[in-house]
Short mmCIF file of C-alpha atoms in Angstrom, two decimals:
data_model
loop_
_atom_site.label_atom_id
_atom_site.label_comp_id
_atom_site.label_asym_id
_atom_site.label_seq_id
_atom_site.Cartn_x
_atom_site.Cartn_y
_atom_site.Cartn_z
CA UNK M 4 1.03 -35.88 19.88
CA UNK M 5 -2.70 -35.29 20.38
CA UNK M 6 -1.96 -32.26 22.60
CA UNK M 7 0.43 -30.84 20.00
CA UNK M 8 -2.16 -31.23 17.22
CA UNK M 9 -4.88 -29.68 19.40
CA UNK M 10 -2.59 -26.76 20.32
CA UNK M 11 -1.62 -26.20 16.67
CA UNK M 12 -5.23 -26.32 15.54
CA UNK M 13 -6.27 -23.85 18.25
CA UNK M 14 -3.43 -21.49 17.33
CA UNK M 15 -4.39 -21.58 13.64
CA UNK M 16 -8.07 -20.97 14.43
CA UNK M 17 -7.29 -18.05 16.73
CA UNK M 18 -4.94 -16.50 14.15
CA UNK M 19 -7.45 -16.85 11.33
CA UNK M 20 -10.32 -15.61 13.48
CA UNK M 21 -8.34 -12.60 14.69
CA UNK M 22 -7.37 -11.73 11.09
CA UNK M 23 -11.00 -11.86 9.97
CA UNK M 24 -12.31 -9.83 12.89
CA UNK M 25 -11.61 -6.40 11.54
CA UNK M 26 -14.19 -3.87 12.58
CA UNK M 27 -16.90 -3.71 9.90
CA UNK M 28 -16.67 0.10 9.78
CA UNK M 29 -12.98 -0.16 8.88
CA UNK M 30 -13.70 -2.71 6.17
CA UNK M 31 -16.41 -0.41 4.80
CA UNK M 32 -14.02 2.57 4.80
CA UNK M 33 -11.45 0.44 2.95
CA UNK M 34 -14.09 -0.60 0.45
CA UNK M 35 -15.18 2.97 -0.41
CA UNK M 36 -11.75 4.61 -0.14
CA UNK M 37 -10.93 4.86 -3.85
CA UNK M 38 -14.36 5.96 -5.09
CA UNK M 39 -15.42 8.13 -2.15
CA UNK M 40 -12.38 9.18 -0.09
CA UNK M 41 -14.31 12.07 1.50
CA UNK M 42 -16.94 9.65 2.82
CA UNK M 43 -14.22 7.29 4.03
CA UNK M 44 -12.55 10.16 5.89
CA UNK M 45 -15.85 11.20 7.51
CA UNK M 46 -16.53 7.63 8.56
CA UNK M 47 -13.04 7.21 10.02
CA UNK M 48 -13.23 10.53 11.88
CA UNK M 49 -16.51 9.40 13.47
CA UNK M 50 -14.78 6.38 15.03
CA UNK M 51 -13.15 6.64 18.45
CA UNK M 52 -9.96 4.64 17.85
CA UNK M 53 -9.56 4.03 21.58
CA UNK M 54 -12.34 1.47 21.37
CA UNK M 55 -10.14 -0.85 19.31
CA UNK M 56 -8.54 -3.48 21.52
CA UNK M 57 -6.93 -5.56 18.77
CA UNK M 58 -3.67 -4.44 17.20
CA UNK M 59 -5.11 -5.42 13.79
CA UNK M 60 -7.92 -2.88 14.09
CA UNK M 61 -5.60 -0.20 15.48
CA UNK M 62 -3.17 -0.69 12.58
CA UNK M 63 -5.89 -0.78 9.93
CA UNK M 64 -7.44 2.38 11.39
CA UNK M 65 -4.07 4.16 11.29
CA UNK M 66 -3.48 3.04 7.70
CA UNK M 67 -6.93 3.98 6.45
CA UNK M 68 -6.95 7.36 8.18
CA UNK M 69 -3.52 8.19 6.70
CA UNK M 70 -4.75 7.06 3.29
CA UNK M 71 -7.96 9.10 3.60
CA UNK M 72 -6.03 12.23 4.55
CA UNK M 73 -3.77 11.78 1.52
CA UNK M 74 -6.63 11.11 -0.90
CA UNK M 75 -8.40 14.23 0.38
CA UNK M 76 -5.28 16.36 -0.25
CA UNK M 77 -4.50 16.83 3.44
CA UNK M 78 -0.72 16.60 3.44
CA UNK M 79 0.56 15.06 6.67
CA UNK M 80 4.20 15.63 7.60
CA UNK M 81 4.22 13.75 10.90
CA UNK M 82 4.53 9.97 10.60
CA UNK M 83 3.34 9.02 14.10
CA UNK M 84 -0.04 7.74 12.84
CA UNK M 85 1.16 5.75 9.82
CA UNK M 86 4.04 4.28 11.86
CA UNK M 87 1.46 2.23 13.80
CA UNK M 88 0.42 0.57 10.54
CA UNK M 89 3.97 0.20 9.23
CA UNK M 90 5.13 -1.51 12.44
CA UNK M 91 2.14 -3.85 12.51
CA UNK M 92 1.83 -4.86 8.86
CA UNK M 93 5.57 -5.23 8.28
CA UNK M 94 5.45 -8.28 10.55
CA UNK M 95 2.55 -9.99 8.79
CA UNK M 96 1.66 -11.71 5.56
CA UNK M 97 -0.83 -9.21 4.15
CA UNK M 98 1.21 -7.84 1.25
CA UNK M 99 -1.47 -5.35 0.24
CA UNK M 100 -1.65 -3.64 3.63
CA UNK M 101 2.13 -3.79 4.00
CA UNK M 102 2.50 -2.12 0.59
CA UNK M 103 -0.08 0.55 1.45
CA UNK M 104 1.49 1.27 4.84
CA UNK M 105 4.93 1.79 3.32
CA UNK M 106 3.52 3.80 0.40
CA UNK M 107 1.65 6.24 2.65
CA UNK M 108 4.69 6.40 4.92
CA UNK M 109 6.67 7.43 1.84
CA UNK M 110 4.05 10.07 0.96
CA UNK M 111 4.38 11.59 4.43
CA UNK M 112 8.19 11.61 4.13
CA UNK M 113 7.82 13.32 0.75
CA UNK M 114 5.47 15.94 2.24
CA UNK M 115 8.07 16.58 4.97
CA UNK M 116 10.79 16.91 2.29
CA UNK M 117 12.60 13.91 3.79
CA UNK M 118 13.63 12.42 0.45
CA UNK M 119 16.03 9.68 1.66
CA UNK M 120 13.38 8.14 3.95
CA UNK M 121 10.81 8.57 1.19
CA UNK M 122 12.95 6.46 -1.16
CA UNK M 123 13.47 3.80 1.53
CA UNK M 124 9.73 3.54 2.19
CA UNK M 125 8.96 3.45 -1.54
CA UNK M 126 11.36 0.57 -2.08
CA UNK M 127 9.76 -1.35 0.80
CA UNK M 128 6.32 -0.64 -0.68
CA UNK M 129 7.52 -1.85 -4.08
CA UNK M 130 8.86 -5.05 -2.55
CA UNK M 131 5.46 -5.86 -1.04
CA UNK M 132 3.60 -4.56 -4.07
CA UNK M 133 5.32 -6.97 -6.40
CA UNK M 134 3.59 -9.77 -4.45
CA UNK M 135 0.18 -8.30 -5.32
CA UNK M 136 -1.55 -7.65 -8.61
CA UNK M 137 -2.14 -3.99 -7.76
CA UNK M 138 -0.68 -2.30 -10.83
CA UNK M 139 -2.20 1.03 -9.84
CA UNK M 140 -0.24 1.21 -6.60
CA UNK M 141 2.96 0.01 -8.23
CA UNK M 142 2.51 2.87 -10.70
CA UNK M 143 1.93 5.30 -7.81
CA UNK M 144 5.06 4.05 -6.04
CA UNK M 145 7.12 4.55 -9.20
CA UNK M 146 5.57 7.97 -9.76
CA UNK M 147 6.56 9.04 -6.25
CA UNK M 148 10.11 7.82 -6.85
CA UNK M 149 10.08 9.72 -10.16
CA UNK M 150 9.09 12.91 -8.27
CA UNK M 151 11.81 12.36 -5.67
CA UNK M 152 14.54 11.95 -8.27
CA UNK M 153 13.22 14.89 -10.28
CA UNK M 154 13.29 17.05 -7.15
CA UNK M 155 16.85 15.97 -6.39
CA UNK M 156 18.02 16.48 -10.01
CA UNK M 157 18.95 12.82 -10.44
CA UNK M 158 17.78 12.54 -14.04
CA UNK M 159 19.07 9.01 -14.71
CA UNK M 160 16.99 7.60 -11.82
CA UNK M 161 14.09 9.86 -12.79
CA UNK M 162 14.08 8.34 -16.27
CA UNK M 163 14.32 4.82 -14.85
CA UNK M 164 11.22 5.34 -12.73
CA UNK M 165 9.37 7.02 -15.60
CA UNK M 166 10.00 3.77 -17.48
CA UNK M 167 8.77 1.73 -14.48
CA UNK M 168 5.56 3.81 -14.37
CA UNK M 169 4.88 2.87 -17.98
CA UNK M 170 5.75 -0.80 -17.49
CA UNK M 171 3.61 -1.11 -14.36
CA UNK M 172 0.55 -0.44 -16.52
CA UNK M 173 1.10 -3.71 -18.39
CA UNK M 174 -0.62 -6.75 -16.93
CA UNK M 175 1.69 -9.62 -16.08
CA UNK M 176 -0.81 -12.46 -16.53
CA UNK M 177 -2.99 -12.96 -19.59
CA UNK M 178 -5.88 -15.31 -20.30
CA UNK M 179 -4.97 -18.36 -22.31
CA UNK M 180 -7.04 -20.08 -24.94
CA UNK M 181 -6.65 -22.70 -27.61
CA UNK M 182 -7.60 -20.36 -30.45
CA UNK M 183 -5.80 -17.23 -29.38
CA UNK M 184 -2.89 -15.82 -27.47
CA UNK M 185 -2.55 -12.42 -25.88
CA UNK M 186 0.61 -10.60 -25.00
CA UNK M 187 1.76 -7.07 -24.38
CA UNK M 188 4.95 -5.22 -25.07
CA UNK M 189 5.99 -1.70 -24.37
CA UNK M 190 9.16 0.04 -25.34
CA UNK M 191 9.67 2.80 -22.81
CA UNK M 192 11.13 6.20 -23.58
CA UNK M 193 14.90 6.53 -23.34
CA UNK M 194 14.99 10.25 -22.69
CA UNK M 195 12.70 12.96 -21.42
CA UNK M 196 11.78 15.79 -23.75
CA UNK M 197 10.18 19.14 -23.02
#
């Protein structure tokens, strides 16, 4: 029993340690991505990805570089880079990175005009995104689905995702107090006008 406990403890420590050992440059790029995507892209381009020995760092690099290209309006149509991140994060418990990997995979499919695979990746991103509190990315996922269904003239689905975009802006959890209560309600549009 002692050997089993020692083995389990060692396995847990190694897993946690490996998860926390992302390269600091990658973590910095992730941190500045939304406010300064051009700086994040420059930082990522300055890194030789061959130096990464861990699959975590390789996957995070692939995800962040794909994200930086997209945020800098460089439309990728080849999914070989983002596939590294999708394959890695789909097998883990980090819902945020899984959501981002699938979302940027969907963006690349959209850029390549591969609408069926775009929808599949969006739905996978949504599934992971619902486990996070990232309303912005849920809205972006729904917006991409809206664009896909608009492009394919599927107006019923387009309207459904327009509604989801609006609903994703509402917070799901509100502060509670003895003297007050907060709630939100939105009645989404039922048709699109021009």
